[in-house]
Short mmCIF file of C-alpha atoms in Angstrom, two decimals:
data_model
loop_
_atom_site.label_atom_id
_atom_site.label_comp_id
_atom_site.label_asym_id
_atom_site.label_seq_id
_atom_site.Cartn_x
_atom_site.Cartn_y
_atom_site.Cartn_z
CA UNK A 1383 51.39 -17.74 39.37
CA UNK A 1384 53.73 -15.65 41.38
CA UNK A 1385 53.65 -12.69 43.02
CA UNK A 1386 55.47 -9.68 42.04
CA UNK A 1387 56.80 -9.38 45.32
CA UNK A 1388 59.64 -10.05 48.06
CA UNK A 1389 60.28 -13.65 47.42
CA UNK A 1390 60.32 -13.24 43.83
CA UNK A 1391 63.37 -13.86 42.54
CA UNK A 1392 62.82 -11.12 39.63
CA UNK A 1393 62.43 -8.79 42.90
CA UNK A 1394 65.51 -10.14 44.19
CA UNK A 1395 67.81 -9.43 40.87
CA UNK A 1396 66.26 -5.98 40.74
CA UNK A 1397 67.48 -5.59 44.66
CA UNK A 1398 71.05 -6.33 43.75
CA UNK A 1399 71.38 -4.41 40.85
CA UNK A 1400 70.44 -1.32 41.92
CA UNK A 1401 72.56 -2.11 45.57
CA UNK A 1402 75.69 -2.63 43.25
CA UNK A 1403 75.25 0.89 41.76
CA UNK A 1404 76.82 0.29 38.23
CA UNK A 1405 74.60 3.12 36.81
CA UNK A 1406 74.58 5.72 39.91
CA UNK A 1407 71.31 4.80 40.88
CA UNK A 1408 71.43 6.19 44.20
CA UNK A 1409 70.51 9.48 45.82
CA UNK A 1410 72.61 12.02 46.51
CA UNK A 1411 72.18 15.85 47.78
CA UNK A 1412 74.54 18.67 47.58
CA UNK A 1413 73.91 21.87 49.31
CA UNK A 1414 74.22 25.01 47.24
CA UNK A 1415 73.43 27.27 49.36
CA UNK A 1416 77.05 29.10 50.24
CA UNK A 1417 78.10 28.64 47.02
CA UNK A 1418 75.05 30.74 45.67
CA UNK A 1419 75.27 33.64 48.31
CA UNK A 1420 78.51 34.19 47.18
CA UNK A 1421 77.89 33.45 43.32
CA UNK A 1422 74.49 35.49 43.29
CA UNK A 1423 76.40 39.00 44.33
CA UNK A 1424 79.67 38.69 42.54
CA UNK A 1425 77.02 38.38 39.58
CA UNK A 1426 74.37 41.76 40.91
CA UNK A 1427 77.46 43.80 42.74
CA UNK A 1428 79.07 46.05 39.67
CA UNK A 1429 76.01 45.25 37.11
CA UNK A 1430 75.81 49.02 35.14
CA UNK A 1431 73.87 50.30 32.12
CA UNK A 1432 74.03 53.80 30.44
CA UNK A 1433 72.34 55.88 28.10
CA UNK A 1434 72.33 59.49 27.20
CA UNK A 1435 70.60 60.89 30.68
CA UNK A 1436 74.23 59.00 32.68
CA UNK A 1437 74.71 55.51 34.20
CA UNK A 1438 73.03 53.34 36.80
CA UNK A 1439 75.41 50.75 38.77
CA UNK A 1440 74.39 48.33 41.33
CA UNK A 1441 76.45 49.39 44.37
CA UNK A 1442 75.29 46.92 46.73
CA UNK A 1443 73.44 43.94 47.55
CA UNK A 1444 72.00 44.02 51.03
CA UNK A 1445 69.91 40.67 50.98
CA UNK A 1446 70.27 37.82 49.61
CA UNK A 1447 68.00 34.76 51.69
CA UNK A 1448 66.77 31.77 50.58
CA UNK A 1449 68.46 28.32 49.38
CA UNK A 1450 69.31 25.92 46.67
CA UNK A 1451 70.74 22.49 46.70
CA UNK A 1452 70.59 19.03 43.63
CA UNK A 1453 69.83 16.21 43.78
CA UNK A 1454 70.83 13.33 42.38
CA UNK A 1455 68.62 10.62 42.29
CA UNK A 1456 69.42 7.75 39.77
CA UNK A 1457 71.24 9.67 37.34
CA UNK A 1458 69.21 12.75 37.22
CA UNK A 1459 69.92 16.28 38.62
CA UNK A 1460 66.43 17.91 40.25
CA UNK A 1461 67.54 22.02 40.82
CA UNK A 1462 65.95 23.53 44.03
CA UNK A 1463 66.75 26.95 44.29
CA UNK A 1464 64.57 29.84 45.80
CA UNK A 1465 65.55 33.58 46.42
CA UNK A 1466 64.72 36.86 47.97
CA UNK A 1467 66.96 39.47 47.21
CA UNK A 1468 67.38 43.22 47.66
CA UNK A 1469 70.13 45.62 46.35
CA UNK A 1470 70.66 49.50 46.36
CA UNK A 1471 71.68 50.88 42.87
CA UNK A 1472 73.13 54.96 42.57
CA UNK A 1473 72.48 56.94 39.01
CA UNK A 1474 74.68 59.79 38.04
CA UNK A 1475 73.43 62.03 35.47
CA UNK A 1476 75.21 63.63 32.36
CA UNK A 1477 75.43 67.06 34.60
CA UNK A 1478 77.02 65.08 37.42
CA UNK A 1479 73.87 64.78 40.17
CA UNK A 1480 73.29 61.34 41.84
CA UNK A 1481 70.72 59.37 42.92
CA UNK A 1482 69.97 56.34 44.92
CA UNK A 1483 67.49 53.70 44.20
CA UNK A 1484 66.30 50.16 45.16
CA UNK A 1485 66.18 47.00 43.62
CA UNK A 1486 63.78 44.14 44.49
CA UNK A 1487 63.47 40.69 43.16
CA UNK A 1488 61.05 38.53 45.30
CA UNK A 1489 60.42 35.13 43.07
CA UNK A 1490 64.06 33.99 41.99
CA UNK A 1491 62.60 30.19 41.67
CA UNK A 1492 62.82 26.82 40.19
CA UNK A 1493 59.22 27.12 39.91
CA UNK A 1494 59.67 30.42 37.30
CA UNK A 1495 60.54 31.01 34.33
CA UNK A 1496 63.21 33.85 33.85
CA UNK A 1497 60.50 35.62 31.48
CA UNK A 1498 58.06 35.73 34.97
CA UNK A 1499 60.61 36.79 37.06
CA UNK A 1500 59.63 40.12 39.01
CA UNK A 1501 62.09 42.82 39.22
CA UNK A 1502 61.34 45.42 41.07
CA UNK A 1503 62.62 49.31 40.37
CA UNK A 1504 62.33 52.16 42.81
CA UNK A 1505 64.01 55.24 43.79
CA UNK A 1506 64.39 56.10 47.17
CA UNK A 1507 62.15 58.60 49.09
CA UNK A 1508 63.30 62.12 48.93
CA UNK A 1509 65.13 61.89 46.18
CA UNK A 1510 63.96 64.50 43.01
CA UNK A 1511 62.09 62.41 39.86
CA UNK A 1512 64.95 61.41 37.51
CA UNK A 1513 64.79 59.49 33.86
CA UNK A 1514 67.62 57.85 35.39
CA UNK A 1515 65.15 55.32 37.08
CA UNK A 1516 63.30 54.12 33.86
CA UNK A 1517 66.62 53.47 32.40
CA UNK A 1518 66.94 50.87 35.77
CA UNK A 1519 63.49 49.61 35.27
CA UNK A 1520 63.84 48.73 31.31
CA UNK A 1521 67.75 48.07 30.57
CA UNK A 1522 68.59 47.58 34.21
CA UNK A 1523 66.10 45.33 34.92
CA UNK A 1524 66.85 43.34 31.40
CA UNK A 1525 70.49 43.01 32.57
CA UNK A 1526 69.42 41.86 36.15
CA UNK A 1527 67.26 39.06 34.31
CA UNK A 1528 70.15 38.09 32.29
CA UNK A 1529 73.03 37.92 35.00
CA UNK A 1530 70.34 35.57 37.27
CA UNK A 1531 69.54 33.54 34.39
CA UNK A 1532 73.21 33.08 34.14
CA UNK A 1533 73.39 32.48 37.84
CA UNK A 1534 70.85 29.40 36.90
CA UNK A 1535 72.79 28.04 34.06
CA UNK A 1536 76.22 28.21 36.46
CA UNK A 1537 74.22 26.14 38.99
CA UNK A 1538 73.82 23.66 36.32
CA UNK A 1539 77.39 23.64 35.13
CA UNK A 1540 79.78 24.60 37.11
CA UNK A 1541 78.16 23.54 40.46
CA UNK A 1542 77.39 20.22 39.67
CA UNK A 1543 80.85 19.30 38.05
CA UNK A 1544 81.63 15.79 39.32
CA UNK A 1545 77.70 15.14 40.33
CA UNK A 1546 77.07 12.62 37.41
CA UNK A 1547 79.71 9.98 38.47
CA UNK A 1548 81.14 7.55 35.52
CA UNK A 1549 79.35 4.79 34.90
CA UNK A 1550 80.29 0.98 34.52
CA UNK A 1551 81.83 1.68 31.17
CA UNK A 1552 84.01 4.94 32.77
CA UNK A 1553 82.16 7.48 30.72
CA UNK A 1554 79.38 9.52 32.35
CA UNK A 1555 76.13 9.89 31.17
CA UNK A 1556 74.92 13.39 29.60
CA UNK A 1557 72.33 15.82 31.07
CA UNK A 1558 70.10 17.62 28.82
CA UNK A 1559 67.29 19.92 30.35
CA UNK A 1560 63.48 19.25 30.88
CA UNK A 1561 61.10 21.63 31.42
CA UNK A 1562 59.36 21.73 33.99
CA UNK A 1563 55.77 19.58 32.86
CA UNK A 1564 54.13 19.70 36.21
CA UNK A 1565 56.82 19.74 38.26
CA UNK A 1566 58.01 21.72 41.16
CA UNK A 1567 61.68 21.09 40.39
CA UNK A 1568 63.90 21.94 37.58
CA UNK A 1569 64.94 18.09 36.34
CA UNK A 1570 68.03 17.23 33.71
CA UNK A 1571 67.23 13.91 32.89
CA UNK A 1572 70.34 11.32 31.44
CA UNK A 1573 69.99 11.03 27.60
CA UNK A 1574 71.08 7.95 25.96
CA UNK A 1575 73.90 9.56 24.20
CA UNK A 1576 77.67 9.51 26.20
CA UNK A 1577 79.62 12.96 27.07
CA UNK A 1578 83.29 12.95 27.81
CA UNK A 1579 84.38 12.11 31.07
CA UNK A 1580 83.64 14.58 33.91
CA UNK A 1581 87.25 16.05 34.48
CA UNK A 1582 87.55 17.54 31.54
CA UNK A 1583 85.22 20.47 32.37
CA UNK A 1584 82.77 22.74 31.10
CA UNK A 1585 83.89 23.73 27.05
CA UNK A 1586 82.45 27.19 26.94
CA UNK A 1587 82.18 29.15 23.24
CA UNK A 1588 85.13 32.06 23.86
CA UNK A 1589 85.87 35.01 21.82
CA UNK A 1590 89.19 37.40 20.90
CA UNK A 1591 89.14 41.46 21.02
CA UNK A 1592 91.68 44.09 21.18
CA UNK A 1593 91.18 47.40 23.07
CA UNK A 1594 93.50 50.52 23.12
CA UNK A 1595 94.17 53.49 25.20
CA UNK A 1596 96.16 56.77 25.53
CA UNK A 1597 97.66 57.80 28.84
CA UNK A 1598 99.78 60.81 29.81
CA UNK A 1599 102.91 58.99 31.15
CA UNK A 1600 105.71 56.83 30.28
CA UNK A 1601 105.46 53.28 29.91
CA UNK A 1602 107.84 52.30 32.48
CA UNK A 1603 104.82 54.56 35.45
CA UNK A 1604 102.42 52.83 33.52
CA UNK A 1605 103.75 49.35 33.66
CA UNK A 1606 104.58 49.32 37.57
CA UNK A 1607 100.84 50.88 38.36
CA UNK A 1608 99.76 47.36 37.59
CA UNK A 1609 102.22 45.50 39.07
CA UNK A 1610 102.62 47.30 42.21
CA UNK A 1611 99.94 46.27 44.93
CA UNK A 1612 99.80 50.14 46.78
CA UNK A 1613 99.25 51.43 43.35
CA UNK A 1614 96.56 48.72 42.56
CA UNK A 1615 94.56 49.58 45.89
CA UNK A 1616 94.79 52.98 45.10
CA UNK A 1617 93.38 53.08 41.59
CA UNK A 1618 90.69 50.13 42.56
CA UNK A 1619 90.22 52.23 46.12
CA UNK A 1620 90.26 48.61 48.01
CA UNK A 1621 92.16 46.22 49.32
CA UNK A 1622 94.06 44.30 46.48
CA UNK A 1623 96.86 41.47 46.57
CA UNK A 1624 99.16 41.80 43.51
CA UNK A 1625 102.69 39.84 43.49
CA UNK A 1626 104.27 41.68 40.74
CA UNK A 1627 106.74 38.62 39.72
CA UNK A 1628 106.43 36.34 36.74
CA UNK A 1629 104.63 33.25 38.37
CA UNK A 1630 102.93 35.52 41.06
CA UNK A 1631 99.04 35.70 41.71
CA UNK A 1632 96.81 38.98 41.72
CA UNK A 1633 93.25 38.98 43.39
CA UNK A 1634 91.32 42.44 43.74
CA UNK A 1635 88.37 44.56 43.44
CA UNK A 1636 86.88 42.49 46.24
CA UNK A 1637 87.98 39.06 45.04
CA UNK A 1638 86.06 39.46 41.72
CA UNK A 1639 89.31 39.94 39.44
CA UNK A 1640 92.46 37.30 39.71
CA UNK A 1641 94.61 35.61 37.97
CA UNK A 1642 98.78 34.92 37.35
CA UNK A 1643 101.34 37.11 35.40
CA UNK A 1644 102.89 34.51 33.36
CA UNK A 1645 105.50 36.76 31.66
CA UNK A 1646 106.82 40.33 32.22
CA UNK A 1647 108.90 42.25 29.76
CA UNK A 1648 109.84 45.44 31.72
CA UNK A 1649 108.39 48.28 30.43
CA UNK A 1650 106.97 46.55 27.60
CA UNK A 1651 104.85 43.79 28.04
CA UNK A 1652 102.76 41.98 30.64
CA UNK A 1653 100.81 38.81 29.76
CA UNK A 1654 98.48 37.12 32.59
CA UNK A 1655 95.93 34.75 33.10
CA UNK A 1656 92.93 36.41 34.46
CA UNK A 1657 89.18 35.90 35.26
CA UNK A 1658 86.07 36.83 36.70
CA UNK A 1659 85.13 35.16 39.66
CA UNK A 1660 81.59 33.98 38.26
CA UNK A 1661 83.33 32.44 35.10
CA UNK A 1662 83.26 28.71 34.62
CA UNK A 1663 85.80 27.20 37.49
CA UNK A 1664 89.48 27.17 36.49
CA UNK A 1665 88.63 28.88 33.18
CA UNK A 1666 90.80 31.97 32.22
CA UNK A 1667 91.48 34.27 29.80
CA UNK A 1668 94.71 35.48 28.73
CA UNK A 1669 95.56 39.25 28.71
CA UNK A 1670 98.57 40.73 26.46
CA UNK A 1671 99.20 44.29 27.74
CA UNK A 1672 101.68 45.84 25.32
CA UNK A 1673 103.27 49.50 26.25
CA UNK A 1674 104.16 51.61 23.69
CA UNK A 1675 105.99 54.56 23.81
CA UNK A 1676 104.21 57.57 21.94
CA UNK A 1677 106.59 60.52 23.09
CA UNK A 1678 104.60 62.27 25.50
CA UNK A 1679 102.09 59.68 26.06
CA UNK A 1680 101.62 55.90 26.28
CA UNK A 1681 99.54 53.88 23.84
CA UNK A 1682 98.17 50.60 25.96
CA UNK A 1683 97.15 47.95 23.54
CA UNK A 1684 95.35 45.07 25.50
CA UNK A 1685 94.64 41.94 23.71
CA UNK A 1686 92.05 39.41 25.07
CA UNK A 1687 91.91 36.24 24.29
CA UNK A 1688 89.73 33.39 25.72
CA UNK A 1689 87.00 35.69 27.13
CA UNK A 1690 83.71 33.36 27.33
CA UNK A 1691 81.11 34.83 24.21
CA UNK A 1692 78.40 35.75 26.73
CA UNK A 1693 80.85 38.07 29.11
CA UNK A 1694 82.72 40.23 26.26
CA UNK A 1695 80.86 43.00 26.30
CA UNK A 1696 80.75 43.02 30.82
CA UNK A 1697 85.18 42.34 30.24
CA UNK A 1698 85.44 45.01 27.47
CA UNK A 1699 83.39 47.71 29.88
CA UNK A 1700 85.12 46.46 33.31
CA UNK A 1701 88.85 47.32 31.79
CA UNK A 1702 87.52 50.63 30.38
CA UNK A 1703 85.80 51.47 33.99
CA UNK A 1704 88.17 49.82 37.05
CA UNK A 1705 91.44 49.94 34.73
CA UNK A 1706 91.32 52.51 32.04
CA UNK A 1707 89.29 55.29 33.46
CA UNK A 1708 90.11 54.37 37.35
CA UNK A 1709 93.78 54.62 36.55
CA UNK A 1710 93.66 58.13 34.41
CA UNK A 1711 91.39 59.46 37.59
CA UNK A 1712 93.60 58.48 40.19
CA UNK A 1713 97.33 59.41 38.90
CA UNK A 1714 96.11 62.47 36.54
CA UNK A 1715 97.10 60.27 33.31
CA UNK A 1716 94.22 61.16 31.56
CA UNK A 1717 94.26 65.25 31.53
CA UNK A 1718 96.64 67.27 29.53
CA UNK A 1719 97.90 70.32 31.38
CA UNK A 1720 98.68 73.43 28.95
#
């Protein structure tokens, strides 16, 4: 009887199969490393919570070491990712008083689950006791957990778009996720089902809201504060690029806003495509920004549309904070004089 072995030809057919690589049965390794630095504090820098005693923001994140990469090896993704990071967060109470704390999160692994994952919660020496820092450890640590768990699940999407290459038939096969069952890396293993081909993207459940707002001005000051780039850096206090044409691109509060104005009505309207930097790639929602004239004051309507389900509630607080509020505090439109 013969061997299972180099001159079998069974062997031999095997060989050539897998050489032709019909099914991507190869190895492959992509380094995520950049892409997470970057990813990891667009996600931590900004991250707020509130209550009755005042808010808590993260204001900076001051480490971020470790690595990630996937691999693909015979059409399944194995996640490596492992993190140390550090960030500073500042509280300001009802009364106006601020405080600085520190944020610690040691164990950002493949080899934890999000539940495990240690979140550390001080406030720095010197500074006077404050309930401000138990609102960081409970809701502010819950929202850390969440934005790194979303971190996790980008990895898996967006990151690995064009990983899973189409197979003989030209449709790629589908990942599903596998826990972890004695193993050091997070695997997605190929089910036997088909997915649409990989340039299509990541479909991502989206939702529609409307917000309003009153500011003391006209609506032709109002409309050119958001199309003017000086006026932009000054209500965002940092360096902005805004082309205020139809057609023309906006990027600012440090890169993590941009987008296109795809039609301007002077004085009336402005519609734009427009996204967070940690959304999906090349996914954007659209903005409707109607001015209406309410004699001495302007009524903003903004309609959103497109805004993925998990980030309405961060897009719905970021206009009232860095747009609403910023723009009232920096050009007096939000005080009436008597």
């Amino acid at each position: 009887m013969a061997k299972w072995g180099e001159g079998d030809p069974r062997w031999i057919v095997e060989e050539r199969a897998d050489a032709t690589n019909v099914n991507n049965w190869h190895w492959t390794e992509r380094d995520a490393t950049t892409w997470s630095l970057d990813k990891l504090k667009s996600l931590l820098l900004g991250l707020s919570v509130e209550n009755d005693e005042g808010t808590c923001e993260v204001t900076e994140v001051s480490k971020v070491e470790g690595e990630a990469s996937i691999n693909n090896r015979k059409g399944k993704l194995i996640f490596f990712y492992e993190w140390n990071l550090k960030a500073a967060w500042t509280g300001e109470s009802k009364s106006g008083v601020k405080y600085k704390g520190a944020i610690e999160v040691p164990n950002l692994s493949d080899e934890n689950d999000m539940e495990d994952l240690d979140i550390s919660v001080s406030l720095n020496k010197d500074e006077p006791e404050t309930p401000l820092t138990n609102l960081m450890k409970t809701n502010g640590a819950d929202k850390i957990r969440e934005v790194l768990g979303s971190y996790v699940g980008y990895l898996k999407t967006e990151f690995t778009q064009g990983m899973i290459l189409p197979t003989a038939n030209g449709m790629s096969k589908q990942t599903t996720s596998q826990s972890k069952a004695k193993l050091n890396k997070t695997q997605i293993s190929s089910s036997s089902g088909t997915a649409a081909p990989v340039n299509t993207g990541v479909k991502i459940p989206t939702c529609k809201f409307s917000m309003r707002e009153k500011f003391l001005t006209s609506p032709a000051d109002l409309y050119r504060v958001f199309l003017h780039q000086e006026m932009v850096q000054a209500f965002t206090h940092a360096p902005a690029t805004v082309d205020g044409e139809k057609g023309g691109k906006f990027r600012l509060l440090e890169g993590n806003v941009f987008g296109e104005f795809t039609e301007l009505v002077p004085d009336e309207k402005i519609i734009m495509k427009w996204r967070y930097n940690n959304w999906p790639s090349e996914h954007y929602a659209t903005i409707t920004m109607t001015f209406m004239d309410r004699s001495s004051e302007t009524e903003l309507k903004v309609d959103c549309r497109g805004v993925p389900d998990n980030e309405e509630e961060r897009t719905k607080e970021g206009w009232k904070r860095y747009y609403f509020e910023a723009i009232k505090q920096t050009f007096g439109y939000g005080a009436r004089l008597f």
